[in-house]
PDB file of C-alpha atoms in Angstrom:
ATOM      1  CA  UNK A   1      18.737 -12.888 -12.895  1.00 56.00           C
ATOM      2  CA  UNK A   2      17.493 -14.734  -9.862  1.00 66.00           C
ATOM      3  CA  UNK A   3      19.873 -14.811  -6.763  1.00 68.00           C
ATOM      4  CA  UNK A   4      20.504 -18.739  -7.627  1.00 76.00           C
ATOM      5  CA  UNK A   5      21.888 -18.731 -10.487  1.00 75.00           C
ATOM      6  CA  UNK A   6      23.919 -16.406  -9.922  1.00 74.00           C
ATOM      7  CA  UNK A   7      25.631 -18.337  -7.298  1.00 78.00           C
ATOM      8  CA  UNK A   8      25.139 -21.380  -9.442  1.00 77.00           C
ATOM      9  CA  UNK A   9      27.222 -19.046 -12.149  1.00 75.00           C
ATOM     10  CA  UNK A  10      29.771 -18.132  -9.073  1.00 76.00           C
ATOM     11  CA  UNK A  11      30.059 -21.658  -8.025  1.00 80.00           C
ATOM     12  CA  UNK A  12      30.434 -22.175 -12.235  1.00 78.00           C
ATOM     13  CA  UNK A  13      33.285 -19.596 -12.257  1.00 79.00           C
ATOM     14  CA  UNK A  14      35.174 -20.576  -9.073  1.00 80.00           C
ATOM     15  CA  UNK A  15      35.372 -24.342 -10.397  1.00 82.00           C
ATOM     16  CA  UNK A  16      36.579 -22.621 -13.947  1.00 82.00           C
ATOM     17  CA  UNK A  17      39.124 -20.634 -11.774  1.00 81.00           C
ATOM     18  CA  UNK A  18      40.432 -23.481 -10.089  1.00 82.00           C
ATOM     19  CA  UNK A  19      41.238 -25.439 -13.094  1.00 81.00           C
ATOM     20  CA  UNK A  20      42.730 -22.223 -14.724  1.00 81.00           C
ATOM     21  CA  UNK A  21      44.981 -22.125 -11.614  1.00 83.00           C
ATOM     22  CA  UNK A  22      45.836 -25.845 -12.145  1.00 84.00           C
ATOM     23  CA  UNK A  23      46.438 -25.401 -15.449  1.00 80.00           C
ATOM     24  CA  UNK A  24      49.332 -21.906 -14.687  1.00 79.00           C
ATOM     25  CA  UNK A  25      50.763 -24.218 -12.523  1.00 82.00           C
ATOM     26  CA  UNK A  26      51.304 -26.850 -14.425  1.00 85.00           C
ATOM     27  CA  UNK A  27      52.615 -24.764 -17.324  1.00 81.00           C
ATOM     28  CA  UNK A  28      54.773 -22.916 -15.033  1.00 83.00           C
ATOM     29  CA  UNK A  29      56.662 -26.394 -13.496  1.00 84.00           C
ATOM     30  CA  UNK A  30      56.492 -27.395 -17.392  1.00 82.00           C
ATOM     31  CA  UNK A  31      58.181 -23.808 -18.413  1.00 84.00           C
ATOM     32  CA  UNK A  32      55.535 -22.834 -20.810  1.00 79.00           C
ATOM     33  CA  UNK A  33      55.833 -19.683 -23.011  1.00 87.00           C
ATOM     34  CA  UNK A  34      55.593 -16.356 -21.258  1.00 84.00           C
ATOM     35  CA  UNK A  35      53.134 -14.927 -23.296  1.00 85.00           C
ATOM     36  CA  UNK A  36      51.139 -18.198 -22.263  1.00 78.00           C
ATOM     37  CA  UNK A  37      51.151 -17.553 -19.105  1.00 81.00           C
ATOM     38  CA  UNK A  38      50.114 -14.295 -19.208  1.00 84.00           C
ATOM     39  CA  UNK A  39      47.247 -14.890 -21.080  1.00 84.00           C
ATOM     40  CA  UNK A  40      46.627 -17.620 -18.698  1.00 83.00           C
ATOM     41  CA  UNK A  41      46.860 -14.829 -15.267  1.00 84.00           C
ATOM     42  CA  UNK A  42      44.449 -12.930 -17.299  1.00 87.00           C
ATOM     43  CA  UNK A  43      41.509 -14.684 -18.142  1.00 84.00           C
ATOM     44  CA  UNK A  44      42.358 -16.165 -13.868  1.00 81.00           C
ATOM     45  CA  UNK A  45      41.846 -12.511 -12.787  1.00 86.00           C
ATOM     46  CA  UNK A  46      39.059 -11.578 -15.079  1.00 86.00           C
ATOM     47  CA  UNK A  47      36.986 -14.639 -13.902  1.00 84.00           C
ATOM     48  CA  UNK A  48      37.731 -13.772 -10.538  1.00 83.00           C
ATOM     49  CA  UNK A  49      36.629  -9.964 -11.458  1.00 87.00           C
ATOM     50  CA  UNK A  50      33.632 -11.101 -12.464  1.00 85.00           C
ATOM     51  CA  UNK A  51      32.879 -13.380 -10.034  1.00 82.00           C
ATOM     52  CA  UNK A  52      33.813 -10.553  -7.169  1.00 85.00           C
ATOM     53  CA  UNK A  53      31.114  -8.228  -9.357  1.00 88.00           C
ATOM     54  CA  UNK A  54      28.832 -10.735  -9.581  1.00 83.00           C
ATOM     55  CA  UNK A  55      28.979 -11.147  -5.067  1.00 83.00           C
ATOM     56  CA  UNK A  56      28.626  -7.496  -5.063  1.00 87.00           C
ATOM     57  CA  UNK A  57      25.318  -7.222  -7.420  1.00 86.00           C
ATOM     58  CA  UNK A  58      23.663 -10.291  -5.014  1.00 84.00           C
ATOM     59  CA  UNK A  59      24.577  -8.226  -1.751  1.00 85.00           C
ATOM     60  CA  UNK A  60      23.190  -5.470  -3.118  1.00 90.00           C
ATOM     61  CA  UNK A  61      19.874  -6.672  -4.672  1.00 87.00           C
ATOM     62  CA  UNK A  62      19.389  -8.372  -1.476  1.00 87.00           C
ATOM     63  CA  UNK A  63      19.882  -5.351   0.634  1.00 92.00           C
ATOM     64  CA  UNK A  64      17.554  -3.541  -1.547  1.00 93.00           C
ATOM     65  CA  UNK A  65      14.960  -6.653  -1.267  1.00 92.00           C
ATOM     66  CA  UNK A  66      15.576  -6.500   2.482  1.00 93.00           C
ATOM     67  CA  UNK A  67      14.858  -2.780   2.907  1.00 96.00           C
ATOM     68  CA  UNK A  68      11.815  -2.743   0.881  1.00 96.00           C
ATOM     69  CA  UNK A  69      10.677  -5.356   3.190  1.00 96.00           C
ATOM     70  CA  UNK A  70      11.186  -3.296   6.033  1.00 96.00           C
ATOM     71  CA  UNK A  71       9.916  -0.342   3.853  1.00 97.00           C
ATOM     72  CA  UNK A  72       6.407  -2.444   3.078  1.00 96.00           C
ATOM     73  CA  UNK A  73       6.306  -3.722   6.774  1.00 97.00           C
ATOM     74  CA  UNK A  74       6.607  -0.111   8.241  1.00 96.00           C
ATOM     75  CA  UNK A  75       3.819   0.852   5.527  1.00 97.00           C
ATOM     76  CA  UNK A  76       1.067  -1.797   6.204  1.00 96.00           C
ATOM     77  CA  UNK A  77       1.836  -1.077  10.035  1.00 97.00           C
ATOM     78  CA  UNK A  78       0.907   2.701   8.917  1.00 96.00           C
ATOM     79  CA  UNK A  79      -2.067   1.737   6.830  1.00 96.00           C
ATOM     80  CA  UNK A  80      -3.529  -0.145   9.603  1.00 97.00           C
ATOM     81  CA  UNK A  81      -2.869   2.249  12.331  1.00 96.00           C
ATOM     82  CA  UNK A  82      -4.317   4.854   9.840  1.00 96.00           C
ATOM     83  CA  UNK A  83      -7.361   2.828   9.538  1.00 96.00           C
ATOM     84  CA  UNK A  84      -7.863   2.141  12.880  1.00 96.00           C
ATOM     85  CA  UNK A  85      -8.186   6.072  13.524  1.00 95.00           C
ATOM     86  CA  UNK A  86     -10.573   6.474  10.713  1.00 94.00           C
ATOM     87  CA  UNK A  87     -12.719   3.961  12.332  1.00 94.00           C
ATOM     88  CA  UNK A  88     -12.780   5.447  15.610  1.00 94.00           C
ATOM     89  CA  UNK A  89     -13.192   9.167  13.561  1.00 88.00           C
ATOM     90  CA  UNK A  90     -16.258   7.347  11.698  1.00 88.00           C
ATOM     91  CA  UNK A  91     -17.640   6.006  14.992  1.00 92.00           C
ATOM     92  CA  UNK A  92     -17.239   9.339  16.697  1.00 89.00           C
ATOM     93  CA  UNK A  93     -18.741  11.427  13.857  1.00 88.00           C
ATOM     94  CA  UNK A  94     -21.300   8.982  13.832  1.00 89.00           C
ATOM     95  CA  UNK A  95     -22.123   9.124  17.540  1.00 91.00           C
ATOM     96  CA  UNK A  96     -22.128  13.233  17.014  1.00 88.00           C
ATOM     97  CA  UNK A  97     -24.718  12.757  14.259  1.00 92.00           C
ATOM     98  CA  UNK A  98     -26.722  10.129  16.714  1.00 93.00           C
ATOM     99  CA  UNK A  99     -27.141  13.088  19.446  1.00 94.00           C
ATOM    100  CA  UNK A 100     -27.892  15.558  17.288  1.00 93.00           C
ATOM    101  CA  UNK A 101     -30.793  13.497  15.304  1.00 95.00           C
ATOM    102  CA  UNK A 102     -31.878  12.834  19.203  1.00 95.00           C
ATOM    103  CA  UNK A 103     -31.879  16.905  19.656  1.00 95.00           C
ATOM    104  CA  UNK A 104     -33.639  17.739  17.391  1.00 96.00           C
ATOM    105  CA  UNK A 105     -36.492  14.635  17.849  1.00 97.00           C
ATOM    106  CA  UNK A 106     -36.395  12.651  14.967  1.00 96.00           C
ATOM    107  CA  UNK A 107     -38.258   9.666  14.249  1.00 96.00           C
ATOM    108  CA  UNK A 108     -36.722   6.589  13.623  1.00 95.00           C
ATOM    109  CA  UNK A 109     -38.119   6.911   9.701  1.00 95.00           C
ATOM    110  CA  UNK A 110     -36.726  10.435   9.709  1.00 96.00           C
ATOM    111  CA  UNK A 111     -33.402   9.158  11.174  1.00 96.00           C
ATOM    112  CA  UNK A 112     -33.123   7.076   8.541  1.00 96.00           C
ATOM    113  CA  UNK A 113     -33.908   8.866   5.546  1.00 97.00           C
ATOM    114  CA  UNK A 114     -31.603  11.872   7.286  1.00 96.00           C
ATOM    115  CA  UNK A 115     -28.463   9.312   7.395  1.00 95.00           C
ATOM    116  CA  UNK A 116     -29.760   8.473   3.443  1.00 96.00           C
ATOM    117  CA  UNK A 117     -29.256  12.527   2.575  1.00 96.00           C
ATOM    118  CA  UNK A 118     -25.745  12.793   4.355  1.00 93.00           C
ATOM    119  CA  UNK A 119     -24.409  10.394   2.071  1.00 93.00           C
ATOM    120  CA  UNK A 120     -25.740  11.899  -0.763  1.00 93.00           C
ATOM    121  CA  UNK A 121     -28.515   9.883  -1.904  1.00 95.00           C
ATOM    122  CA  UNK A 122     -31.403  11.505  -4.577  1.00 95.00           C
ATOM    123  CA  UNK A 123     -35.124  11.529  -2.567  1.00 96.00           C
ATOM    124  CA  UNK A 124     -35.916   8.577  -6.141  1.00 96.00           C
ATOM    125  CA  UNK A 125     -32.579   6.486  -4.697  1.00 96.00           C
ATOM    126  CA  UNK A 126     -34.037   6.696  -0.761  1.00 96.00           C
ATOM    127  CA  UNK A 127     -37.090   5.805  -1.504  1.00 96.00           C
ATOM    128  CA  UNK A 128     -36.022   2.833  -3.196  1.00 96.00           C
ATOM    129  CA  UNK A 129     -33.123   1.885  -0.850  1.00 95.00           C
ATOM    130  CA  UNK A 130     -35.796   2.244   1.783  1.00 96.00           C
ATOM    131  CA  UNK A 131     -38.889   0.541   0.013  1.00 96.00           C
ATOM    132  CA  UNK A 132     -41.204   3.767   0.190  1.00 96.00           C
ATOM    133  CA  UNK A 133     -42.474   6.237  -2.540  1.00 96.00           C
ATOM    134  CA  UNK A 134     -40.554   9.103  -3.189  1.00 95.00           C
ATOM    135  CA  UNK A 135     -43.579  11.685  -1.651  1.00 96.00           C
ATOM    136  CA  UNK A 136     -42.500  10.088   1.567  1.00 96.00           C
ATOM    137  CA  UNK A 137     -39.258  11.011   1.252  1.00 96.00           C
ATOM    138  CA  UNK A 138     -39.731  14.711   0.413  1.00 96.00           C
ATOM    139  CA  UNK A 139     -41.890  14.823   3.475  1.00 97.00           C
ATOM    140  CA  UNK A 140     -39.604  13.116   5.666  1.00 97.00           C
ATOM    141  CA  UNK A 141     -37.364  15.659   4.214  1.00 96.00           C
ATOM    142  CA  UNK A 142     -39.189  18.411   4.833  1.00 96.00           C
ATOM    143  CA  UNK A 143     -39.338  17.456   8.627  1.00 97.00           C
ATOM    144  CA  UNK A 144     -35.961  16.824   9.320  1.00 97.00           C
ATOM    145  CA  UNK A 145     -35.262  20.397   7.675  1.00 96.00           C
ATOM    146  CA  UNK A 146     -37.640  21.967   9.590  1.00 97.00           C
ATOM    147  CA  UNK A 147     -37.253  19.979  12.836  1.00 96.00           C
ATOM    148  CA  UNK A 148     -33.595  21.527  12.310  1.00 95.00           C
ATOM    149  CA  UNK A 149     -34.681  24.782  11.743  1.00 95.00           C
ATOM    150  CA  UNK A 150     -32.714  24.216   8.175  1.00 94.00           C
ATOM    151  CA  UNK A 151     -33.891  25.654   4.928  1.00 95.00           C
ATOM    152  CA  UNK A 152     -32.942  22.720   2.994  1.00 93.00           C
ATOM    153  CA  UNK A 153     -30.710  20.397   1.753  1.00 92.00           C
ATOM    154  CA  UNK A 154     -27.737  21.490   1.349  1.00 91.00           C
ATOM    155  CA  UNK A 155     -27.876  23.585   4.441  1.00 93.00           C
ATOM    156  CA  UNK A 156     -28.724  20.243   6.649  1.00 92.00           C
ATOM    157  CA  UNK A 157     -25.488  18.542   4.941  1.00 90.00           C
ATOM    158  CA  UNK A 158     -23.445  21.387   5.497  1.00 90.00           C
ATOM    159  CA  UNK A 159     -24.633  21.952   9.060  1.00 89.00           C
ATOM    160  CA  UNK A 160     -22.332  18.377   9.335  1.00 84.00           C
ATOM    161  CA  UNK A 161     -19.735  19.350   7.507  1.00 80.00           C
ATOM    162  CA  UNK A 162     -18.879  22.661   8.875  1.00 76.00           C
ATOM    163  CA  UNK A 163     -17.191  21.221  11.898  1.00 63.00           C
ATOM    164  CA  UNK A 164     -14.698  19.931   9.853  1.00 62.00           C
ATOM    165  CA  UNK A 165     -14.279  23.006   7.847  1.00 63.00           C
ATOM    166  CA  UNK A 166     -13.848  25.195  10.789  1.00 56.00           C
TER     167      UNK A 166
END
């Protein structure tokens, strides 16, 4: 239940109350029955029981909403802060990869087709990401491996990788 209408149903029950209270009153100046009156004092308190439960449940839920708030706040502010590192880890990494393509002399097609086989890409998806024919590739390949003094592939990838590894 929304946190409206529950007041609107405590606002409901306190009016109800107040007219029950009338009403004992009245009975009592008018000497009613007893067993009236109790009856009366009961359903009074059992309003006001459930209007003191129903106080209790909106404090709650809205300590709950406010702490997730704070909970989701502190969690984007995490997230970004997060992200901001793995940009400056990407730029880094990337700037490590930069110096060592410059170390070993690549060419600026080599370069590019060497960024294209860290990521993963087959020599059929460079070449076509890169407008050439796949022969080009494998040769470009071949160049970088052996401008790296790599045997292949996988070697060149891992020769990346292994920082983090180690």
């Amino acid at each position: 239940m929304k946190s409206s209408k529950i007041w609107f149903l405590i606002a409901f029950l306190t009016v109800i109350i107040a007219f029950d209270i009338s009403d004992l009153y009245t009975d009592v100046t008018l000497h009613a029955e007893v067993d009236h009156l109790y009856v009366e004092a009961f359903m009074i308190l059992v309003t006001a029981l459930v209007i003191i439960y129903l106080i209790i449940q909106v404090v709650s839920q809205r300590t709950a909403v406010t702490s997730l708030e704070k909970e989701l706040q502190e969690s984007k502010q995490l997230l970004q802060e997060q992200k901001t590192q793995m940009q400056e880890a990407r730029k880094e990494y990337s700037e490590v990869i930069r110096k060592q393509f410059d170390e070993w002399n690549l060419t600026g097609s080599e370069i590019d087709t060497a960024y294209l086989l860290l990521k993963g890409l087959s020599f059929n998806e460079i070449a076509e990401v890169r407008g050439i024919k796949e022969k080009s590739v494998r040769q470009q390949a071949s160049q970088i491996y052996q401008k790296a003094n790599l045997p292949g592939r996988h070697a060149f990838a891992a020769w990346f990788f292994e920082d983090f590894m180690g």
